[in-house]
Coordinates of N, CA and C in Angstrom, one line a residue:
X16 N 0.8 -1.2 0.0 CA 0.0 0.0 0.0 C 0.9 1.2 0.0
X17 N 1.7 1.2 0.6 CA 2.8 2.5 0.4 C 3.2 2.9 -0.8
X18 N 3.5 1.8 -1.9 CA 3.6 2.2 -3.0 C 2.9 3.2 -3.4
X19 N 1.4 2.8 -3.4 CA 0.7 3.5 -4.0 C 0.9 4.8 -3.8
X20 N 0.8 4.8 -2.2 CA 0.7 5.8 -1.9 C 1.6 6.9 -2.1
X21 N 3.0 6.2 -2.2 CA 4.1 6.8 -2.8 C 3.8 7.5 -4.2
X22 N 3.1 6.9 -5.5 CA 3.3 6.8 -6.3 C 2.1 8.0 -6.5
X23 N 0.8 7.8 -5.7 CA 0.1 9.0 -6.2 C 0.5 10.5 -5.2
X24 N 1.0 10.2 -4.4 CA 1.5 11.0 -3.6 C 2.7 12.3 -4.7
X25 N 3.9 11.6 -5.5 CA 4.4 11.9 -6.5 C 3.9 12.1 -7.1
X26 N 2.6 12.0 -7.9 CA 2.0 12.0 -9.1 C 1.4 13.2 -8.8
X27 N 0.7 13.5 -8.1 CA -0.6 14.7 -8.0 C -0.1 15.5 -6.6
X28 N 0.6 15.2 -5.9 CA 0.1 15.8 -4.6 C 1.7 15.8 -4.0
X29 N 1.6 16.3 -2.2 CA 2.5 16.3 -1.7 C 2.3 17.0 -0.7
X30 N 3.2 17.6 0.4 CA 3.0 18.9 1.5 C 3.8 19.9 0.5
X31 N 3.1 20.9 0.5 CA 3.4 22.0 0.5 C 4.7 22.5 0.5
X32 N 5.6 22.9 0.3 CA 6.6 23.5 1.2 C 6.8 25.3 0.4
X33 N 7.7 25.3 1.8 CA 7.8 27.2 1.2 C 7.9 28.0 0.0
X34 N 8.5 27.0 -0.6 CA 8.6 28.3 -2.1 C 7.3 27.5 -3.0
X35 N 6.1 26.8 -2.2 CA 4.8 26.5 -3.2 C 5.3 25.6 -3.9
X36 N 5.6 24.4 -4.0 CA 6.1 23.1 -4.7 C 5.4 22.4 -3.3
X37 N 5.6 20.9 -4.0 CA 4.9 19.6 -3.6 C 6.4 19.1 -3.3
X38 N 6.6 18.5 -2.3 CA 7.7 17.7 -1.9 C 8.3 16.7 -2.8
X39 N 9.3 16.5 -2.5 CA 9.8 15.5 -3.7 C 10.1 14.3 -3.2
X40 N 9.6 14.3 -1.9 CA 10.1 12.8 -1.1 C 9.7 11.3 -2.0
X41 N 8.8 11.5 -2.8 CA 8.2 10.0 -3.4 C 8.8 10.3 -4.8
X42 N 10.0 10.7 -5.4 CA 9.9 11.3 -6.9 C 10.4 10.3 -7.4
X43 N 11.1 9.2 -6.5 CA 12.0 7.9 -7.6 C 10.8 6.7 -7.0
X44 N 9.8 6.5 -7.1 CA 8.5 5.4 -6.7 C 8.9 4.6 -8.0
X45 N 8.8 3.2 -8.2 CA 8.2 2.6 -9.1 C 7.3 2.5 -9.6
X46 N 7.0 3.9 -10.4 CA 5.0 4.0 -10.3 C 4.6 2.8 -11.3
X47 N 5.2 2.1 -12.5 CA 5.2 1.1 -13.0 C 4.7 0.0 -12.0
X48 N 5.3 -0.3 -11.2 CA 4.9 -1.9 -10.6 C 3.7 -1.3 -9.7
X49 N 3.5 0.0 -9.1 CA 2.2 0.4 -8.7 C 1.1 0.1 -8.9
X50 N 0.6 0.6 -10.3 CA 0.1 0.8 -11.2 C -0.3 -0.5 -12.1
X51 N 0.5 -1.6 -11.8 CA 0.0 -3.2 -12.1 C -0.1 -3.8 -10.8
X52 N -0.5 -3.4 -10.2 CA -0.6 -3.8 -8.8 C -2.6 -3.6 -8.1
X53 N -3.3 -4.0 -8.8 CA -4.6 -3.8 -9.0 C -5.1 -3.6 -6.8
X54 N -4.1 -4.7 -6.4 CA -4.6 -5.0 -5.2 C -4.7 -3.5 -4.5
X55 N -3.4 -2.9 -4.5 CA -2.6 -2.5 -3.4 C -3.5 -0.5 -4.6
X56 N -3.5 -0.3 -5.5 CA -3.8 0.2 -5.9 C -5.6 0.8 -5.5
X57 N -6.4 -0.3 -5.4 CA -8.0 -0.2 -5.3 C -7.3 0.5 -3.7
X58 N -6.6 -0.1 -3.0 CA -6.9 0.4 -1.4 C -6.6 1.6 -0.9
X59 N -5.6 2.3 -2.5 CA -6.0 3.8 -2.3 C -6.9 4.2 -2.8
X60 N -7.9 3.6 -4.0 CA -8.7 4.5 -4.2 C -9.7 4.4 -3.3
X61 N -10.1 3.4 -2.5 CA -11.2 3.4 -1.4 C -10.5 4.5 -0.5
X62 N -9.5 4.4 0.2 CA -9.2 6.0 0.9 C -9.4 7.2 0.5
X63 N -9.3 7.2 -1.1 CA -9.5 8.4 -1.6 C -11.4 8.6 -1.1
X64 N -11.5 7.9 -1.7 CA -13.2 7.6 -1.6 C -13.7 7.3 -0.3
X65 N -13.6 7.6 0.1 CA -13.5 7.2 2.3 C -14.6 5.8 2.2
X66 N -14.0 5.0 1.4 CA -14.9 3.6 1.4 C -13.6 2.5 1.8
X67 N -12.6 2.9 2.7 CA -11.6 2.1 3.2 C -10.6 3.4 4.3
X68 N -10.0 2.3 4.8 CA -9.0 2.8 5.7 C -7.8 3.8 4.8
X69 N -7.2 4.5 5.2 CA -6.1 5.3 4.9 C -4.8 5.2 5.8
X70 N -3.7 4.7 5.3 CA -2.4 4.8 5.7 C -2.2 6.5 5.6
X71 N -1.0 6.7 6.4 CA -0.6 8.4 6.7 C -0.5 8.8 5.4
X72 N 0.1 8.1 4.4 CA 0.4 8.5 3.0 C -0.7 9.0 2.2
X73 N -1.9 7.9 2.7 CA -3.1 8.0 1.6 C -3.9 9.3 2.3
X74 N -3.6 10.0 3.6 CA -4.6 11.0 4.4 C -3.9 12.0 3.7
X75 N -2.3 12.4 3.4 CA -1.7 12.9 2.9 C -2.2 13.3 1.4
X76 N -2.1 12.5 0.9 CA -2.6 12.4 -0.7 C -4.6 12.8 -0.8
X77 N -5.2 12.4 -0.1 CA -6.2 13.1 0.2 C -6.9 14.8 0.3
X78 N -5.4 15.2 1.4 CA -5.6 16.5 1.9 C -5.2 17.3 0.4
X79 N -4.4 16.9 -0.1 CA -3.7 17.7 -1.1 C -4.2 17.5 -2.4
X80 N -4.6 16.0 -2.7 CA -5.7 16.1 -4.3 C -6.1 16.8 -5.1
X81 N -7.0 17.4 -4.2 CA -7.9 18.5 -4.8 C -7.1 20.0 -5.4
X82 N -6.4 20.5 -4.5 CA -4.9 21.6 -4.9 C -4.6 20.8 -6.2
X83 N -3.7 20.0 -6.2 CA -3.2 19.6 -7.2 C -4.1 18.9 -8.5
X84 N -5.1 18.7 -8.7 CA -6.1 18.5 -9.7 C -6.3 19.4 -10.3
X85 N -6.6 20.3 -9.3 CA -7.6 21.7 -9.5 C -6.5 22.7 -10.2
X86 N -5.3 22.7 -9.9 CA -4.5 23.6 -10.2 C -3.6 22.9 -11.6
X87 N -4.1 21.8 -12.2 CA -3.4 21.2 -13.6 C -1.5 21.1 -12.8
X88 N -1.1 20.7 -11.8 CA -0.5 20.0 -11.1 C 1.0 21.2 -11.1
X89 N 0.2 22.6 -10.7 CA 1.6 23.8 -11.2 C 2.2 23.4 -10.0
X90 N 2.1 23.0 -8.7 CA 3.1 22.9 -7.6 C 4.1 21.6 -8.2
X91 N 3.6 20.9 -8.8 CA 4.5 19.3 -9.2 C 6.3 20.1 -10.2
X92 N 6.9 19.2 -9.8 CA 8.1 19.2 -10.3 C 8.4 18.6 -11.5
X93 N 9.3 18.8 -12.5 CA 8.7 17.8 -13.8 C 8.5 16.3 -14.0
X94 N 9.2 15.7 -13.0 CA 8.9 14.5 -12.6 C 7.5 14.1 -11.7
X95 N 7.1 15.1 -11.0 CA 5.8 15.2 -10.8 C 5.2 15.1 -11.8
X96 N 5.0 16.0 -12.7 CA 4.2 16.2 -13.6 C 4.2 15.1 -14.6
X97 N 5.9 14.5 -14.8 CA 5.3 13.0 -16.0 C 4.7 11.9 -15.3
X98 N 5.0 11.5 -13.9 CA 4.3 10.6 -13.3 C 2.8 11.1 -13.0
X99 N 2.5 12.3 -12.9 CA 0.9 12.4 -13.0 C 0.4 12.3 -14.2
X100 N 1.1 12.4 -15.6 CA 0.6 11.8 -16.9 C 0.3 10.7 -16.9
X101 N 1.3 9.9 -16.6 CA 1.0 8.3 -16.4 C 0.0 7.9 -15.5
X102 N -0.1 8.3 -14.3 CA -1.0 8.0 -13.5 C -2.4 7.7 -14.2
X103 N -2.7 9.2 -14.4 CA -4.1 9.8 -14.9 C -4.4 8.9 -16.4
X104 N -3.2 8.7 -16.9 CA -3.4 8.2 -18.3 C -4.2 6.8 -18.0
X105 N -3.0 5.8 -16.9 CA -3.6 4.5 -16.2 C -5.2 4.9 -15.6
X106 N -5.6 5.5 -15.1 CA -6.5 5.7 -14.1 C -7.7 5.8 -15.5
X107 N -7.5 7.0 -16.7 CA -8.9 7.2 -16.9 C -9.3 6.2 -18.7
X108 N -7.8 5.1 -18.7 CA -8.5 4.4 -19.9 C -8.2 3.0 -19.1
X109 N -7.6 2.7 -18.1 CA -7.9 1.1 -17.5 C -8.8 1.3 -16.3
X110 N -8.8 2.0 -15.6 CA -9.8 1.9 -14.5 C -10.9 3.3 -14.4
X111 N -11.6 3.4 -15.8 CA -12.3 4.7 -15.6 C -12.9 5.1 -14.7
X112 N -13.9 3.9 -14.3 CA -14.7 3.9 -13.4 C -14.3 4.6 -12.0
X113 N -13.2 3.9 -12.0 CA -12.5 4.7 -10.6 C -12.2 6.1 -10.8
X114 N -11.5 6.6 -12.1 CA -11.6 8.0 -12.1 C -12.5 8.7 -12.5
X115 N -13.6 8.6 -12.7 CA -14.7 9.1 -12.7 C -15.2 9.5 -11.2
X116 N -15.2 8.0 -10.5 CA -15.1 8.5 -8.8 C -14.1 9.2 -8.4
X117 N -13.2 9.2 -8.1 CA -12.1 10.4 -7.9 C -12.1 11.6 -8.5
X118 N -12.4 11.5 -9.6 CA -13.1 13.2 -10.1 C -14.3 13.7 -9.3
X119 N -15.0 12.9 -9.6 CA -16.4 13.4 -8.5 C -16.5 14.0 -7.6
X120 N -15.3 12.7 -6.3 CA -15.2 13.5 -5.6 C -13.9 14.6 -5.0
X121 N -13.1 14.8 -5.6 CA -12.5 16.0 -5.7 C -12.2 17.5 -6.1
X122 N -13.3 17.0 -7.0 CA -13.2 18.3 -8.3 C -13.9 19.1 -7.6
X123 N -13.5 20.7 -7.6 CA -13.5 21.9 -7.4 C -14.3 22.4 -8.2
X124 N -15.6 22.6 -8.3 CA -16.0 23.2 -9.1 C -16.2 22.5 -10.2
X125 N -15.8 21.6 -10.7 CA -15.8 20.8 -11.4 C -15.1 21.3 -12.7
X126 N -13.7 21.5 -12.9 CA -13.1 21.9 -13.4 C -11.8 21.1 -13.6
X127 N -11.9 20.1 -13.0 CA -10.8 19.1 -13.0 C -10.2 18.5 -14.8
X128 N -11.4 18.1 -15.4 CA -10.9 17.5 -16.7 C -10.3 18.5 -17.4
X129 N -11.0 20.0 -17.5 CA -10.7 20.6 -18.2 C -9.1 21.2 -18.1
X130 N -9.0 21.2 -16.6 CA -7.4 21.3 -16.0 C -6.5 20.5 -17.0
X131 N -6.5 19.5 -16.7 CA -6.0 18.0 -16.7 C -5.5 18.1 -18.3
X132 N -6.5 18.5 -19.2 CA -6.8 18.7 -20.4 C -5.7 19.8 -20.9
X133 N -5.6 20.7 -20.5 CA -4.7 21.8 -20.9 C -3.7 21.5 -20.6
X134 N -3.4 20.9 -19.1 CA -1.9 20.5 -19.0 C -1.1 19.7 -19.4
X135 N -2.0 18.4 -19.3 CA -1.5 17.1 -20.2 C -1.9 16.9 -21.4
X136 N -2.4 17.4 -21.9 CA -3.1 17.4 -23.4 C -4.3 16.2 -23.5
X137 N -5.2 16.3 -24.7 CA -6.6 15.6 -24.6 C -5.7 14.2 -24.5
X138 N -4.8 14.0 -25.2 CA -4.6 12.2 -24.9 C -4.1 11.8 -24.1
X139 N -3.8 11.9 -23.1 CA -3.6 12.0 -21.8 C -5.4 11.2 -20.9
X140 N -6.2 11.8 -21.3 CA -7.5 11.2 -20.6 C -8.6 10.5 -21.6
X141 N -7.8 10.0 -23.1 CA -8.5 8.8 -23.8 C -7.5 8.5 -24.0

């Protein structure tokens, strides 16, 4: 489960820190073996979706989602930002369903795809 959490933690999110960046603590994750890891993967999306428990990582990744969704991922570092390509790319043509839920409930106004869309470009979410 840390993986994951590593991996979406890097991908979208992070703490804050003073000059407005996301931390870089998760930036070398295997987000590959993640990401085929169906098990360890669903158990963050139930935390995301408060339909399971949350490790510190996944409360982490929670608090910060929404910022980083919402903002087309400007705190991420470029390696932030290719592993949130990948992520999002995995999330919304293998397990749409899930990101559909995770959009739902995150999205700010509901401005999330269109974000998403300008930063990573339309094929990125088909």
């Amino acid at each position: 489960m840390k993986l994951v959490s590593a991996l979406l933690l890097c991908a979208l999110a992070g703490s804050a820190l003073a000059d407005d960046k996301y931390t870089n603590k998760y930036d070398n994750v295997d987000v590959d073996k993640i990401l085929a890891n169906d098990r360890v993967l669903t158990n963050y999306i139930k935390c995301l979706m408060e339909e399971g428990p949350c490790t510190s990582e996944g409360r982490e990744l929670k608090k910060t989602l929404p910022d980083a969704l919402s903002t087309g991922c400007t705190k991420c570092n470029p390696k932030q930002k290719e592993t949130a390509e990948k992520v999002i790319k995995h999330l919304s043509t293998k397990r749409a369903s899930d990101w559909e839920k995770i959009d739902e409930e995150v999205r700010p106004q509901g401005r999330i795809q269109e974000t998403l869309r300008t930063t990573f470009g339309q094929e990125c979410l088909t």
